CSV table of C-alpha atoms in Angstrom, one decimal:
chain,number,residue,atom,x,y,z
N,21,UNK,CA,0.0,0.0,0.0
N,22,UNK,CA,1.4,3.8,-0.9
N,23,UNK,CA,1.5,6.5,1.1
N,24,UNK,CA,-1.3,7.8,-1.0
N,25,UNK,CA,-3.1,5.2,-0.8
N,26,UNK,CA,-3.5,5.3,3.0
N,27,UNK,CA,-4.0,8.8,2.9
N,28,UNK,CA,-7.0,8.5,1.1
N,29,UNK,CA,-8.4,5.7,3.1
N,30,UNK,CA,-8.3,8.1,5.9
N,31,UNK,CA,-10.2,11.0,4.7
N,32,UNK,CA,-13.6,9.3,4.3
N,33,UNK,CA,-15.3,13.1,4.0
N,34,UNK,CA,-16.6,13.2,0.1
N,35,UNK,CA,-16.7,16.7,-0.1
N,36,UNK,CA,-15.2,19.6,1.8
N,37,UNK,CA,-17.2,22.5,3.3
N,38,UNK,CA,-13.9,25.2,2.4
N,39,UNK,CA,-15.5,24.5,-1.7
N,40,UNK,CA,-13.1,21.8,-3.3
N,41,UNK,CA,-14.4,18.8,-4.4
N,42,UNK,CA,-12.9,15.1,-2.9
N,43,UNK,CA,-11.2,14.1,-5.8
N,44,UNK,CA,-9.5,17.7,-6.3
N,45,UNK,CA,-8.1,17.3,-2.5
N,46,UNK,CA,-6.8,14.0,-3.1
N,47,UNK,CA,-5.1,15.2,-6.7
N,48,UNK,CA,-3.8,17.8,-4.4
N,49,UNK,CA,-2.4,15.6,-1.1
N,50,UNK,CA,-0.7,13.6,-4.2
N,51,UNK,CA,1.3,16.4,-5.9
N,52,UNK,CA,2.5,17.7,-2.2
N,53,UNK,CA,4.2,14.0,-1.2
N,54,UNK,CA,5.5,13.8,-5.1
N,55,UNK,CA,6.2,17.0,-6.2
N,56,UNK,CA,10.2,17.2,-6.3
N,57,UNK,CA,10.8,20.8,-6.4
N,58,UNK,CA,9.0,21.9,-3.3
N,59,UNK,CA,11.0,22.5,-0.4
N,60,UNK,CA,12.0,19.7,1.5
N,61,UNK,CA,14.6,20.1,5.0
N,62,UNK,CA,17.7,17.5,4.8
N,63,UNK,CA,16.7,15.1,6.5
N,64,UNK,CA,18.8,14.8,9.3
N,65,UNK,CA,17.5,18.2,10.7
N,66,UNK,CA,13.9,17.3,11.0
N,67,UNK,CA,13.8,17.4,14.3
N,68,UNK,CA,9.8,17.1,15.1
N,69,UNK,CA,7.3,14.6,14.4
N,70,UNK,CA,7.9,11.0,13.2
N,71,UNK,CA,6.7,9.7,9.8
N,72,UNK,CA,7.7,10.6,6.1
N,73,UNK,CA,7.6,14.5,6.3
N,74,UNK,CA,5.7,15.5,3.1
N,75,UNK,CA,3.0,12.5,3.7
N,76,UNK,CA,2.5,13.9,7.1
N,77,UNK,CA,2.4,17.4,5.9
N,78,UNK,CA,0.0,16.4,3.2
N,79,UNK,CA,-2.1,14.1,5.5
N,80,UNK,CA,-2.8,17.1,7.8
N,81,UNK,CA,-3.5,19.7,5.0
N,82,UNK,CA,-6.5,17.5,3.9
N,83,UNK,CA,-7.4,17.6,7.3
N,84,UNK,CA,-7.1,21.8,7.8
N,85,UNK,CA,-9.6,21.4,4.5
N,86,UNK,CA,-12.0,18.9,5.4
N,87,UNK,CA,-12.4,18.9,8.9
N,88,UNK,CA,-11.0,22.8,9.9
N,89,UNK,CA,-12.8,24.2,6.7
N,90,UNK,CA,-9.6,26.0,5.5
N,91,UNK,CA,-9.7,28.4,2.7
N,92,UNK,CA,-7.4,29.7,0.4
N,93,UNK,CA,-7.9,33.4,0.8
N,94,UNK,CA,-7.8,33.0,4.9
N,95,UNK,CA,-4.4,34.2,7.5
N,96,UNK,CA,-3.1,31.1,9.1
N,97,UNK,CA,-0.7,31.2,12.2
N,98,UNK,CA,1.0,28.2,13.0
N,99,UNK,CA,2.0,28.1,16.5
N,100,UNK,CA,5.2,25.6,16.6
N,101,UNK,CA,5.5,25.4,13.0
N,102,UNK,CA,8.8,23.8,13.5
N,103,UNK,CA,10.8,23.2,10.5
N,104,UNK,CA,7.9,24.2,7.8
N,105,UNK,CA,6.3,20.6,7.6
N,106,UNK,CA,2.8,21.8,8.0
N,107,UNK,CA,4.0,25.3,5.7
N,108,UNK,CA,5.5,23.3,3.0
N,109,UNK,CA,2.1,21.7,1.7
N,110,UNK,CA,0.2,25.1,2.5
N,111,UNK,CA,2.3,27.2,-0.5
N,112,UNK,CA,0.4,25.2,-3.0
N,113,UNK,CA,-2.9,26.0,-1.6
N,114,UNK,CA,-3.3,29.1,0.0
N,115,UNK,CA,-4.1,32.1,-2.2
N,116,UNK,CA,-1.0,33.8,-3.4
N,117,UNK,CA,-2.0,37.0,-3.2
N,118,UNK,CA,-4.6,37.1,-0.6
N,119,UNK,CA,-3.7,34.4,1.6
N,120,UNK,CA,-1.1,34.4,4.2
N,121,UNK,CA,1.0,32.3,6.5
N,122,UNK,CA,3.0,33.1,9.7
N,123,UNK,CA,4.8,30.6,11.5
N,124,UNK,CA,6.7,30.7,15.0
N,125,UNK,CA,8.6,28.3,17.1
N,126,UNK,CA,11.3,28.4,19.7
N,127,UNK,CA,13.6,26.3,17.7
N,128,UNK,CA,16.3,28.8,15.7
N,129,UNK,CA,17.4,25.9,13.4
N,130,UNK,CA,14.1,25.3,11.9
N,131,UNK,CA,13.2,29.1,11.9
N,132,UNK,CA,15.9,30.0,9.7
N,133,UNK,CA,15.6,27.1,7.5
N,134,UNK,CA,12.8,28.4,6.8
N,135,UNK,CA,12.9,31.7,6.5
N,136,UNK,CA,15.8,30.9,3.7
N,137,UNK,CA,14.1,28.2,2.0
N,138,UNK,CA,10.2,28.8,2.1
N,139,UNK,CA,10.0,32.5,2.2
N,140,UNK,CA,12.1,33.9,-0.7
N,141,UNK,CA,10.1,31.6,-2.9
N,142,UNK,CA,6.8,32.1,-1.2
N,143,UNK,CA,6.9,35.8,0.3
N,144,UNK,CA,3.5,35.5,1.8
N,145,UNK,CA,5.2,33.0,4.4
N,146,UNK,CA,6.9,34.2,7.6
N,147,UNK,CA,8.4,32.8,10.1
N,148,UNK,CA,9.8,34.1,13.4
N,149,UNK,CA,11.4,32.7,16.6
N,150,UNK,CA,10.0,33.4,19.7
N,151,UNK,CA,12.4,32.3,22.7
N,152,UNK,CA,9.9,30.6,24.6
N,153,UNK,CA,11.8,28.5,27.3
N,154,UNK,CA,10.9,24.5,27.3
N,155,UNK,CA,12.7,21.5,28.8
N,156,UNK,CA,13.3,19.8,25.5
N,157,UNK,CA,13.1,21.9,22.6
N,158,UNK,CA,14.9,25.2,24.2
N,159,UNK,CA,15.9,24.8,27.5
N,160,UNK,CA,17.6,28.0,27.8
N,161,UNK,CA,15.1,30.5,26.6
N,162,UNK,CA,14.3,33.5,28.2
N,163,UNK,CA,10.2,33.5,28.1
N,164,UNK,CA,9.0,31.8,30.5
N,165,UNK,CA,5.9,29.5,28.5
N,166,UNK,CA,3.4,31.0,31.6
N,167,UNK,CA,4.2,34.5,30.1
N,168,UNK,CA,3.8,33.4,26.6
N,169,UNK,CA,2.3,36.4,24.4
N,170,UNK,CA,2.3,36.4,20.3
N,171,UNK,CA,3.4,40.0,18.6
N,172,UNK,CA,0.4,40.1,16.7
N,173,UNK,CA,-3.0,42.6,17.0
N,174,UNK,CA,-5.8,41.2,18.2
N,175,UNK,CA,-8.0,39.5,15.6
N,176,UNK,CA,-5.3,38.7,12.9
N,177,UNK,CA,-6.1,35.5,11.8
N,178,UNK,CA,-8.6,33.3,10.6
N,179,UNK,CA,-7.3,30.1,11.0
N,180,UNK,CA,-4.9,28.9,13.7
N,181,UNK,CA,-2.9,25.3,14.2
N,182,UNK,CA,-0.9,24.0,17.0
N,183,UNK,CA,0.2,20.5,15.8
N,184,UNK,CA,1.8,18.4,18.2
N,185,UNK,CA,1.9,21.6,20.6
N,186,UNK,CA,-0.5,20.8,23.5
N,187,UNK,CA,1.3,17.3,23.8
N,188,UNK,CA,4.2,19.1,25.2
N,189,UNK,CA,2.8,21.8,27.3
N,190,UNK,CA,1.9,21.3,31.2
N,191,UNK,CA,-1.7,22.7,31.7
N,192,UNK,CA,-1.2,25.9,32.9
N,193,UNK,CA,0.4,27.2,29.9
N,194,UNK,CA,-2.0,25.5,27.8
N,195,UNK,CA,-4.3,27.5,29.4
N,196,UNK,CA,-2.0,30.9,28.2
N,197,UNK,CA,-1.8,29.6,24.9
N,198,UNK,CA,-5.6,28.7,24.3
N,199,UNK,CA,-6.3,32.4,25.3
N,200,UNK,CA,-3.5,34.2,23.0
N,201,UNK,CA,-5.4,31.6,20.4
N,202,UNK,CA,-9.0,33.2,20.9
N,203,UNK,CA,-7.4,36.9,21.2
N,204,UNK,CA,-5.7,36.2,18.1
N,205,UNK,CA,-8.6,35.3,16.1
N,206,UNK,CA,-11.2,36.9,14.0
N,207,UNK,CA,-14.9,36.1,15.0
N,208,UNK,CA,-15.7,32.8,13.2
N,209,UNK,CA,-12.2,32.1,13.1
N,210,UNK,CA,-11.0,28.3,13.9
N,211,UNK,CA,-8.4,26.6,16.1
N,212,UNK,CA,-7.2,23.3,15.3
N,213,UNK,CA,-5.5,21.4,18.4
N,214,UNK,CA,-4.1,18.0,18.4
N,215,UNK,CA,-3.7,16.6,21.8
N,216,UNK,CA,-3.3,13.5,24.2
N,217,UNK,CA,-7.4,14.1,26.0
N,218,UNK,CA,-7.4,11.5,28.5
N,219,UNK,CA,-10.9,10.8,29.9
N,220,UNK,CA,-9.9,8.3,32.7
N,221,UNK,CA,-11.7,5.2,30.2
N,222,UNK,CA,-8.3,4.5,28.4
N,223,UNK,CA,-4.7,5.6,28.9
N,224,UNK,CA,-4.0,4.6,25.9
N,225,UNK,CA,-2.1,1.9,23.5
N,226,UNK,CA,0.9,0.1,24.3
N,227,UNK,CA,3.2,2.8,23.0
N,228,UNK,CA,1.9,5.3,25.5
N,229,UNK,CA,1.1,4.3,29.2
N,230,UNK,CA,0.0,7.5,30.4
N,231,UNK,CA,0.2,8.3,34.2
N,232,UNK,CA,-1.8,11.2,36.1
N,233,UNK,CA,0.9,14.1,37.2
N,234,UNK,CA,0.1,14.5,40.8
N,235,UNK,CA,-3.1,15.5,41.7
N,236,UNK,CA,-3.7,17.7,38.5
N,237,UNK,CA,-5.1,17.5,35.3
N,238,UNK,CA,-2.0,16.7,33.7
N,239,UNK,CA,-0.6,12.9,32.7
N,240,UNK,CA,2.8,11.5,31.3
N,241,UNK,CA,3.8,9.0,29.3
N,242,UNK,CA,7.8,9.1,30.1
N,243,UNK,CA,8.8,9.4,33.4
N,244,UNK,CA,12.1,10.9,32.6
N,245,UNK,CA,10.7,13.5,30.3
N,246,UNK,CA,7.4,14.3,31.4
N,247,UNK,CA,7.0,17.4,28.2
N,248,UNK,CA,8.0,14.4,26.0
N,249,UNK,CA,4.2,13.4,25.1
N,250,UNK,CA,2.2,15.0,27.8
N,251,UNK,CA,-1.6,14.2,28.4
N,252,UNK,CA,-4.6,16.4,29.8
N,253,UNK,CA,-7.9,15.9,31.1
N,254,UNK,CA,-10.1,16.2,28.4
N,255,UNK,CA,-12.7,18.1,30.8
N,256,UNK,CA,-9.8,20.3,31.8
N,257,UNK,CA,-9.1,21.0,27.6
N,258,UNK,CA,-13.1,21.4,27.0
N,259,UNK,CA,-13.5,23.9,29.7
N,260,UNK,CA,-9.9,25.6,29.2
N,261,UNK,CA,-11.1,26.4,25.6
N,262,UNK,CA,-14.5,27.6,26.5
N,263,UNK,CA,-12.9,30.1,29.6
N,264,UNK,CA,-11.2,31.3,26.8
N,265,UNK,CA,-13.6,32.3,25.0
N,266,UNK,CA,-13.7,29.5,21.8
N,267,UNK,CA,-17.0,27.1,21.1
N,268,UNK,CA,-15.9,23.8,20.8
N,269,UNK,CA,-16.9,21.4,18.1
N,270,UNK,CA,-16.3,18.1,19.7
N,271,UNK,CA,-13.5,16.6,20.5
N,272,UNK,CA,-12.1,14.0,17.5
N,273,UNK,CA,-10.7,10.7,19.1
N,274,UNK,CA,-7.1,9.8,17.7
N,275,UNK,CA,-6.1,6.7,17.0
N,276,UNK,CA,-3.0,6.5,19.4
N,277,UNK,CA,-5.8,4.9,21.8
N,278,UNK,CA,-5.3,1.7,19.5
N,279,UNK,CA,-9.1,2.5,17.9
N,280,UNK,CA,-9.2,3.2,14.3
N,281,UNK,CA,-9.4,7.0,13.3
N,282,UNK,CA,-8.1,9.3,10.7
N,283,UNK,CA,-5.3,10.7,12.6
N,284,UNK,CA,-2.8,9.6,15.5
N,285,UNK,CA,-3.7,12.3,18.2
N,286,UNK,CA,-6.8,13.6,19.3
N,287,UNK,CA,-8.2,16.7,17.2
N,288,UNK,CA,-10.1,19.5,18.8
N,289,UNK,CA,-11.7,22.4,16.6
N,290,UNK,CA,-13.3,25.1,18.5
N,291,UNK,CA,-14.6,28.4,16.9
N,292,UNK,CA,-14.3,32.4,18.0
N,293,UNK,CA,-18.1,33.1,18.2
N,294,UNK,CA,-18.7,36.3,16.5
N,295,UNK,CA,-20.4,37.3,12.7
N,296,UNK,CA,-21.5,34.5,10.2
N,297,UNK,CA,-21.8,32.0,13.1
C-alpha cells in the first residue's frame, strides 16, 4: 500500500465544506508528497514529528480542509511550526496574493531554514522565533511559557494550528496559549489542536502508558521526560477552551488509543463566536 493510498483511506469526508471537491483534494495531497521541487529540510534536521515528512504534511493539509474548513484566501498562524512541515504543503494552496501564513517556534534551526528556503520563494510566508523556554526543545530561553504572548494585534487570523503543541505543554500554559489563540482570532475564526485528551476510560495503547501528574489535570507518558508526550484531562481541555472564550466542536478521538481513526492524536476544533456564526 502507498502513502497515497493510505492517505485516502483516511479522509472518508466526500466533499469539503472550504468548496473543493474530494477528488481535487486527493489530486492535491498527491502532488504535495511527489512533487520534487517543493521545499523539502535534509533530513537529518527534521527534528519534530515521526513519519515521512511530506505524507505527514499532506495528511494534515487534507485535514485543515475537510475537517478545519480552510480556505485559500484565509491568515493562518502556526504556532510551533517547527521546521515548515505543515507550511510546505500550505504554499500550493493558499491564495497567493490574498492568503497568508505566519509561523513561530522556539527552535532557531528550523526558523531560519525556513525563513531561507520557504520565504524567498513564497513571500507570503513568515516565520519568526519566539524564545519561549521549554525542557526539550529550548531549554535555555528566556520567556518563561506562563508568560507566553504572540506579537500580533488582536483578531489577525482566521485560522490557527498548534500541531503536536498541546502534547508538550503542562496545563497551565496551555491554558495561556488557548487564550493568546482566541485573542488572536477573528470572529468565526477556527483553532485546530491536536492533543493527548485523556478521559480516565483509556490511557492509551501500548506505545503510551500515560500516568496522572500528581493530583492535577495533567498525565505523562515518560517518566524521565514528562513534556516528552504529555496528556490532559479532556474536561480540563473542553472547559480551558471555552474560559477562553472558543466554542468547541467536539473533541475527535485519535487513533493513538489503538481504535481506528483518521489521525494519531486527538483533534479539537473550536470556533471564536462572532459574525456568520
Amino acid at each position: 500500500m502507498t502513502a497515497i493510498t493510505a492517505l485516502r483511506q483516511i479522509a472518508p469526508e466526500q466533499s469539503s465544506p472550504a468548496g473543493i471537491s474530494a477528488a481535487e483534494l486527493d489530486y492535491l495531497m498527491a502532488s504535495v508528497q511527489t512533487n520534487r521541487f517543493l521545499p523539502h529540510p535534509p533530513a537529518g534536521s527534521i527534528f519534530v514529528g515521526d513519519g515521512d515528512y511530506r505524507a505527514i504534511g499532506a495528511e494534515f493539509l487534507g485535514h485543515y480542509i475537510r475537517l478545519g474548513r480552510l480556505r485559500p484566501h484565509e491568515r493562518i498562524l502556526d504556532i510551533g511550526c517547527g521546521i515548515g512541515r505543515m507550511a510546505v504543503p500550505l504554499t500550493q494552496y493558499l491564495d497567493p496574493e490574498r492568503g497568508t501564513y505566519d509561523g513561530v517556534d522556539p527552535v532557531m534551526e528550523g526558523i531560519l531554514w525556513c525563513a531561507q528556503t520557504i520565504t524567498p520563494v513564497y513571500p507570503r510566508f513568515r516565520f519568526q522565533r519566539l524564545d519561549i523556554a521549554h525542557p526539550l526543545y529550548n531549554p535555555q530561553g528566556s520567556l518563561p511559557g506562563t508568560e507566553v504572548q504572540f506579537g500580533f494585534a488582536n483578531g489577525s487570523f482566521d485560522f490557527i494550528t498548534m500541531i503536536s503543541v498541546a502534547t508538550h505543554l503542562p496545563p497551565d500554559e496551555l491554558v495561556v496559549y488557548l487564550n493568546e489563540a482566541s485573542r488572536l482570532l477573528a470572529p468565526g475564526g477556527r483553532l485546530f489542536l491536536t492533543a493527548f485528551a485523556i478521559d480516565g476510560t483509556s490511557t492509551g495503547q501500548e506505545r503510551l502508558k500515560f500516568k496522572r501528574w500528581q493530583d492535577g489535570p495533567g498525565w505523562y507518558a515518560i517518566e524521565e521526560a514528562p513534556l516528552a508526550a504529555a496528556g490532559v484531562d479532556t474536561d480540563y481541555l473542553l472547559e480551558a477552551a471555552a474560559a477562553a472564550g472558543l466554542a468547541s466542536e467536539g473533541l475527535r478521538r485519535g487513533h493513538w488509543r489503538g481504535t481506528t481513526a483518521a489521525h494519531y492524536q486527538d483533534l479539537l476544533i473550536a470556533t471564536k463566536p462572532g459574525a456568520g456564526q
